[in-house]
PDB file of C-alpha atoms in Angstrom:
ATOM      1  CA  MET A  23     -33.040  58.063  72.254  1.00 43.00           C
ATOM      2  CA  ASP A  24     -36.361  57.542  70.510  1.00 58.00           C
ATOM      3  CA  ASP A  25     -37.259  53.825  70.603  1.00 70.00           C
ATOM      4  CA  LEU A  26     -39.708  53.380  67.739  1.00 81.00           C
ATOM      5  CA  LEU A  27     -39.717  49.590  67.836  1.00 87.00           C
ATOM      6  CA  ASP A  28     -39.971  48.565  71.515  1.00 86.00           C
ATOM      7  CA  LEU A  29     -38.308  45.206  70.809  1.00 92.00           C
ATOM      8  CA  PRO A  30     -38.586  42.280  73.223  1.00 92.00           C
ATOM      9  CA  ASP A  31     -35.251  41.056  74.578  1.00 94.00           C
ATOM     10  CA  GLY A  32     -33.302  38.906  72.159  1.00 96.00           C
ATOM     11  CA  THR A  33     -34.962  40.145  68.975  1.00 97.00           C
ATOM     12  CA  LEU A  34     -33.224  40.025  65.618  1.00 98.00           C
ATOM     13  CA  CYS A  35     -34.314  43.071  63.638  1.00 98.00           C
ATOM     14  CA  ALA A  36     -33.420  43.087  59.943  1.00 98.00           C
ATOM     15  CA  LEU A  37     -33.348  46.471  58.242  1.00 98.00           C
ATOM     16  CA  VAL A  38     -34.430  45.930  54.624  1.00 98.00           C
ATOM     17  CA  GLY A  39     -33.753  48.625  52.040  1.00 97.00           C
ATOM     18  CA  PRO A  40     -31.476  49.812  49.272  1.00 96.00           C
ATOM     19  CA  PRO A  41     -28.337  51.883  49.855  1.00 94.00           C
ATOM     20  CA  GLY A  42     -29.309  55.442  50.769  1.00 93.00           C
ATOM     21  CA  SER A  43     -32.718  54.572  52.204  1.00 95.00           C
ATOM     22  CA  GLY A  44     -31.816  55.603  55.771  1.00 94.00           C
ATOM     23  CA  LYS A  45     -31.019  52.274  57.451  1.00 95.00           C
ATOM     24  CA  SER A  46     -27.863  53.439  59.233  1.00 92.00           C
ATOM     25  CA  THR A  47     -29.498  56.694  60.299  1.00 92.00           C
ATOM     26  CA  PHE A  48     -32.353  54.655  61.764  1.00 94.00           C
ATOM     27  CA  ALA A  49     -29.950  52.209  63.455  1.00 94.00           C
ATOM     28  CA  ALA A  50     -28.231  55.170  65.144  1.00 92.00           C
ATOM     29  CA  ARG A  51     -31.385  55.603  67.291  1.00 91.00           C
ATOM     30  CA  TYR A  52     -30.420  52.429  69.158  1.00 93.00           C
ATOM     31  CA  PRO A  53     -27.400  51.404  71.236  1.00 94.00           C
ATOM     32  CA  ASP A  54     -24.250  50.973  69.147  1.00 93.00           C
ATOM     33  CA  SER A  55     -23.754  47.469  70.520  1.00 95.00           C
ATOM     34  CA  TRP A  56     -26.998  46.316  68.861  1.00 96.00           C
ATOM     35  CA  ARG A  57     -25.785  47.063  65.327  1.00 96.00           C
ATOM     36  CA  VAL A  58     -24.134  44.532  63.040  1.00 96.00           C
ATOM     37  CA  CYS A  59     -23.146  45.893  59.640  1.00 94.00           C
ATOM     38  CA  LEU A  60     -21.312  44.271  56.732  1.00 92.00           C
ATOM     39  CA  ASP A  61     -19.940  47.666  55.602  1.00 90.00           C
ATOM     40  CA  ILE A  62     -18.120  48.075  58.918  1.00 93.00           C
ATOM     41  CA  TYR A  63     -16.636  44.574  58.795  1.00 95.00           C
ATOM     42  CA  ARG A  64     -15.531  45.008  55.153  1.00 92.00           C
ATOM     43  CA  ARG A  65     -13.800  48.248  56.183  1.00 93.00           C
ATOM     44  CA  LEU A  66     -12.112  46.547  59.131  1.00 94.00           C
ATOM     45  CA  ALA A  67     -10.853  43.759  56.843  1.00 93.00           C
ATOM     46  CA  THR A  68      -9.741  45.884  53.868  1.00 93.00           C
ATOM     47  CA  ASP A  69      -9.883  49.594  54.795  1.00 91.00           C
ATOM     48  CA  SER A  70     -12.777  49.932  52.333  1.00 87.00           C
ATOM     49  CA  GLU A  71     -16.512  49.504  52.945  1.00 86.00           C
ATOM     50  CA  ALA A  72     -16.951  49.133  49.194  1.00 83.00           C
ATOM     51  CA  ASP A  73     -14.546  46.202  48.769  1.00 86.00           C
ATOM     52  CA  GLN A  74     -17.040  43.458  47.952  1.00 88.00           C
ATOM     53  CA  SER A  75     -14.248  40.847  47.946  1.00 90.00           C
ATOM     54  CA  ALA A  76     -14.345  41.112  51.748  1.00 91.00           C
ATOM     55  CA  THR A  77     -18.040  40.216  51.977  1.00 91.00           C
ATOM     56  CA  PRO A  78     -17.440  36.519  52.859  1.00 92.00           C
ATOM     57  CA  VAL A  79     -15.219  37.401  55.823  1.00 94.00           C
ATOM     58  CA  ALA A  80     -17.569  40.241  56.815  1.00 94.00           C
ATOM     59  CA  ALA A  81     -20.489  37.778  56.787  1.00 93.00           C
ATOM     60  CA  GLU A  82     -18.531  35.405  59.055  1.00 95.00           C
ATOM     61  CA  ILE A  83     -17.921  38.228  61.530  1.00 95.00           C
ATOM     62  CA  GLN A  84     -21.586  39.211  61.369  1.00 95.00           C
ATOM     63  CA  ASN A  85     -22.696  35.623  62.008  1.00 96.00           C
ATOM     64  CA  LEU A  86     -20.368  35.298  65.016  1.00 96.00           C
ATOM     65  CA  LEU A  87     -21.801  38.477  66.502  1.00 97.00           C
ATOM     66  CA  LEU A  88     -25.381  37.421  65.737  1.00 97.00           C
ATOM     67  CA  ASP A  89     -24.808  34.142  67.568  1.00 97.00           C
ATOM     68  CA  ALA A  90     -23.069  35.855  70.484  1.00 97.00           C
ATOM     69  CA  ARG A  91     -25.895  38.354  70.971  1.00 98.00           C
ATOM     70  CA  LEU A  92     -28.866  36.071  70.288  1.00 98.00           C
ATOM     71  CA  SER A  93     -27.491  33.355  72.586  1.00 97.00           C
ATOM     72  CA  ARG A  94     -27.482  35.950  75.378  1.00 97.00           C
ATOM     73  CA  ARG A  95     -30.998  37.269  74.591  1.00 97.00           C
ATOM     74  CA  LEU A  96     -29.561  40.591  73.416  1.00 97.00           C
ATOM     75  CA  ASN A  97     -31.208  42.603  70.666  1.00 97.00           C
ATOM     76  CA  VAL A  98     -29.461  42.935  67.340  1.00 97.00           C
ATOM     77  CA  LEU A  99     -30.103  45.265  64.368  1.00 97.00           C
ATOM     78  CA  VAL A 100     -28.832  43.932  61.058  1.00 97.00           C
ATOM     79  CA  ASP A 101     -27.873  47.124  59.239  1.00 95.00           C
ATOM     80  CA  SER A 102     -27.306  45.842  55.705  1.00 92.00           C
ATOM     81  CA  THR A 103     -29.472  45.969  52.594  1.00 93.00           C
ATOM     82  CA  ASN A 104     -31.001  42.513  53.240  1.00 96.00           C
ATOM     83  CA  VAL A 105     -32.768  42.728  49.864  1.00 96.00           C
ATOM     84  CA  PHE A 106     -31.820  39.202  48.786  1.00 95.00           C
ATOM     85  CA  PRO A 107     -34.188  36.426  49.936  1.00 97.00           C
ATOM     86  CA  HIS A 108     -31.327  34.009  50.712  1.00 96.00           C
ATOM     87  CA  VAL A 109     -29.739  36.579  53.045  1.00 95.00           C
ATOM     88  CA  ARG A 110     -33.018  37.061  54.932  1.00 97.00           C
ATOM     89  CA  ALA A 111     -33.486  33.265  55.070  1.00 98.00           C
ATOM     90  CA  GLY A 112     -30.097  32.979  56.774  1.00 96.00           C
ATOM     91  CA  LEU A 113     -31.039  35.612  59.337  1.00 97.00           C
ATOM     92  CA  LEU A 114     -34.362  33.901  60.032  1.00 98.00           C
ATOM     93  CA  ALA A 115     -32.598  30.547  60.431  1.00 97.00           C
ATOM     94  CA  ARG A 116     -30.254  32.032  63.048  1.00 97.00           C
ATOM     95  CA  ALA A 117     -33.171  33.553  64.964  1.00 98.00           C
ATOM     96  CA  ARG A 118     -35.017  30.203  64.853  1.00 97.00           C
ATOM     97  CA  TYR A 119     -31.914  28.328  66.020  1.00 97.00           C
ATOM     98  CA  TRP A 120     -31.666  30.563  69.085  1.00 97.00           C
ATOM     99  CA  GLN A 121     -35.477  30.588  69.466  1.00 97.00           C
ATOM    100  CA  ARG A 122     -35.625  34.351  69.190  1.00 97.00           C
ATOM    101  CA  PRO A 123     -38.168  36.573  67.466  1.00 97.00           C
ATOM    102  CA  ALA A 124     -37.261  38.105  64.119  1.00 98.00           C
ATOM    103  CA  VAL A 125     -38.784  41.331  62.884  1.00 98.00           C
ATOM    104  CA  ALA A 126     -38.105  43.469  59.821  1.00 98.00           C
ATOM    105  CA  VAL A 127     -38.127  47.182  59.178  1.00 98.00           C
ATOM    106  CA  LEU A 128     -38.935  47.736  55.515  1.00 98.00           C
ATOM    107  CA  PHE A 129     -37.567  51.001  54.131  1.00 97.00           C
ATOM    108  CA  ASP A 130     -40.454  51.914  51.831  1.00 96.00           C
ATOM    109  CA  VAL A 131     -38.799  55.142  50.724  1.00 95.00           C
ATOM    110  CA  PRO A 132     -39.567  56.539  47.238  1.00 95.00           C
ATOM    111  CA  LEU A 133     -36.768  55.907  44.730  1.00 96.00           C
ATOM    112  CA  HIS A 134     -36.199  59.621  44.054  1.00 95.00           C
ATOM    113  CA  ARG A 135     -35.538  60.182  47.769  1.00 95.00           C
ATOM    114  CA  VAL A 136     -33.252  57.138  47.999  1.00 95.00           C
ATOM    115  CA  GLU A 137     -31.249  58.440  45.026  1.00 95.00           C
ATOM    116  CA  ALA A 138     -30.987  61.929  46.545  1.00 94.00           C
ATOM    117  CA  GLN A 139     -29.917  60.589  49.949  1.00 93.00           C
ATOM    118  CA  ASN A 140     -27.367  58.279  48.307  1.00 92.00           C
ATOM    119  CA  ALA A 141     -25.924  61.217  46.342  1.00 92.00           C
ATOM    120  CA  GLY A 142     -25.375  63.090  49.621  1.00 90.00           C
ATOM    121  CA  ARG A 143     -23.489  60.287  51.380  1.00 87.00           C
ATOM    122  CA  ASP A 144     -19.752  60.146  52.022  1.00 83.00           C
ATOM    123  CA  ARG A 145     -19.596  56.858  50.088  1.00 84.00           C
ATOM    124  CA  VAL A 146     -21.904  57.121  47.104  1.00 89.00           C
ATOM    125  CA  VAL A 147     -23.099  53.758  45.813  1.00 91.00           C
ATOM    126  CA  PRO A 148     -23.303  53.570  42.009  1.00 91.00           C
ATOM    127  CA  LEU A 149     -26.790  54.475  40.816  1.00 94.00           C
ATOM    128  CA  HIS A 150     -27.329  51.209  38.923  1.00 94.00           C
ATOM    129  CA  ILE A 151     -26.745  49.242  42.148  1.00 93.00           C
ATOM    130  CA  VAL A 152     -29.124  51.472  44.118  1.00 94.00           C
ATOM    131  CA  ARG A 153     -31.801  50.943  41.461  1.00 96.00           C
ATOM    132  CA  GLU A 154     -31.160  47.183  41.279  1.00 96.00           C
ATOM    133  CA  HIS A 155     -31.520  46.867  45.059  1.00 96.00           C
ATOM    134  CA  TYR A 156     -34.632  49.024  44.981  1.00 97.00           C
ATOM    135  CA  GLN A 157     -36.193  46.661  42.430  1.00 97.00           C
ATOM    136  CA  LEU A 158     -35.401  43.701  44.713  1.00 96.00           C
ATOM    137  CA  LEU A 159     -37.293  45.170  47.684  1.00 97.00           C
ATOM    138  CA  PRO A 160     -39.885  42.744  49.023  1.00 97.00           C
ATOM    139  CA  ASP A 161     -43.242  43.944  50.258  1.00 96.00           C
ATOM    140  CA  ALA A 162     -44.527  43.485  53.806  1.00 97.00           C
ATOM    141  CA  ASP A 163     -46.611  40.433  52.864  1.00 97.00           C
ATOM    142  CA  GLN A 164     -43.565  38.699  51.408  1.00 97.00           C
ATOM    143  CA  LEU A 165     -41.558  39.364  54.567  1.00 98.00           C
ATOM    144  CA  HIS A 166     -44.379  37.956  56.708  1.00 97.00           C
ATOM    145  CA  CYS A 167     -44.563  34.860  54.472  1.00 97.00           C
ATOM    146  CA  GLU A 168     -40.796  34.373  54.818  1.00 98.00           C
ATOM    147  CA  GLY A 169     -41.220  34.144  58.590  1.00 97.00           C
ATOM    148  CA  PHE A 170     -40.756  37.589  60.102  1.00 98.00           C
ATOM    149  CA  ALA A 171     -43.050  37.871  63.126  1.00 96.00           C
ATOM    150  CA  ALA A 172     -43.602  41.574  62.511  1.00 96.00           C
ATOM    151  CA  VAL A 173     -42.880  43.927  59.643  1.00 97.00           C
ATOM    152  CA  HIS A 174     -42.654  47.654  60.318  1.00 96.00           C
ATOM    153  CA  LEU A 175     -42.777  50.163  57.482  1.00 96.00           C
ATOM    154  CA  ILE A 176     -40.287  52.966  58.027  1.00 95.00           C
ATOM    155  CA  SER A 177     -42.816  55.456  56.612  1.00 93.00           C
ATOM    156  CA  GLU A 178     -45.259  54.560  59.400  1.00 92.00           C
ATOM    157  CA  LEU A 179     -42.606  54.454  62.144  1.00 90.00           C
ATOM    158  CA  LEU A 180     -41.308  57.899  61.241  1.00 85.00           C
ATOM    159  CA  ALA A 181     -44.813  59.338  60.874  1.00 85.00           C
ATOM    160  CA  THR A 182     -45.621  58.079  64.368  1.00 80.00           C
ATOM    161  CA  SER A 183     -42.412  59.519  65.821  1.00 70.00           C
ATOM    162  CA  SER A 184     -43.057  62.964  64.314  1.00 63.00           C
ATOM    163  CA  ALA A 185     -46.688  63.125  65.421  1.00 56.00           C
ATOM    164  CA  PRO A 186     -47.262  65.346  68.438  1.00 52.00           C
ATOM    165  CA  ARG A 187     -47.431  63.377  71.649  1.00 46.00           C
ATOM    166  CA  LYS A 188     -50.387  63.786  73.946  1.00 48.00           C
ATOM    167  CA  GLY A 189     -49.901  66.801  76.160  1.00 46.00           C
ATOM    168  CA  THR A 190     -47.119  68.284  74.008  1.00 41.00           C
ATOM    169  CA  ARG A 191     -47.059  71.064  71.449  1.00 40.00           C
ATOM    170  CA  ARG A 192     -45.268  71.238  68.143  1.00 34.00           C
TER     171      ARG A 192
END
């Protein structure tokens, strides 16, 4: 497992990006128990990840798990779009309540690549929603101003992970 983030214990890490940007693929690099994901909880409640009517109950489940993990100083990856400022504010408030650090990974992926990756998924999100979420993406400065202690750009994290390590050949 390639740990690109090296998170301190008890960190809340919000993945911020539109559908198809690679958030779940990135989250798969970390232990399964770290991941909270609204899609999973919507599916558990309704048999459909796409059933937006289940979002309120999915958010309750997510919040219970966030509290359970943060109260125990366990890391948590929030694998949802997190493109709306009020959603990020709620995550930051939970981290503050438990006195835990909050960091963000910003999926600064070009729109054409996001659209292509979305088209290749099992559950394709409608293109207008992908584009709307892409337009809502904050920049790193905005995330810092909101209160995230660190903001990592996925483009830089992945470039670092693919660079040859000292003493190795590619």
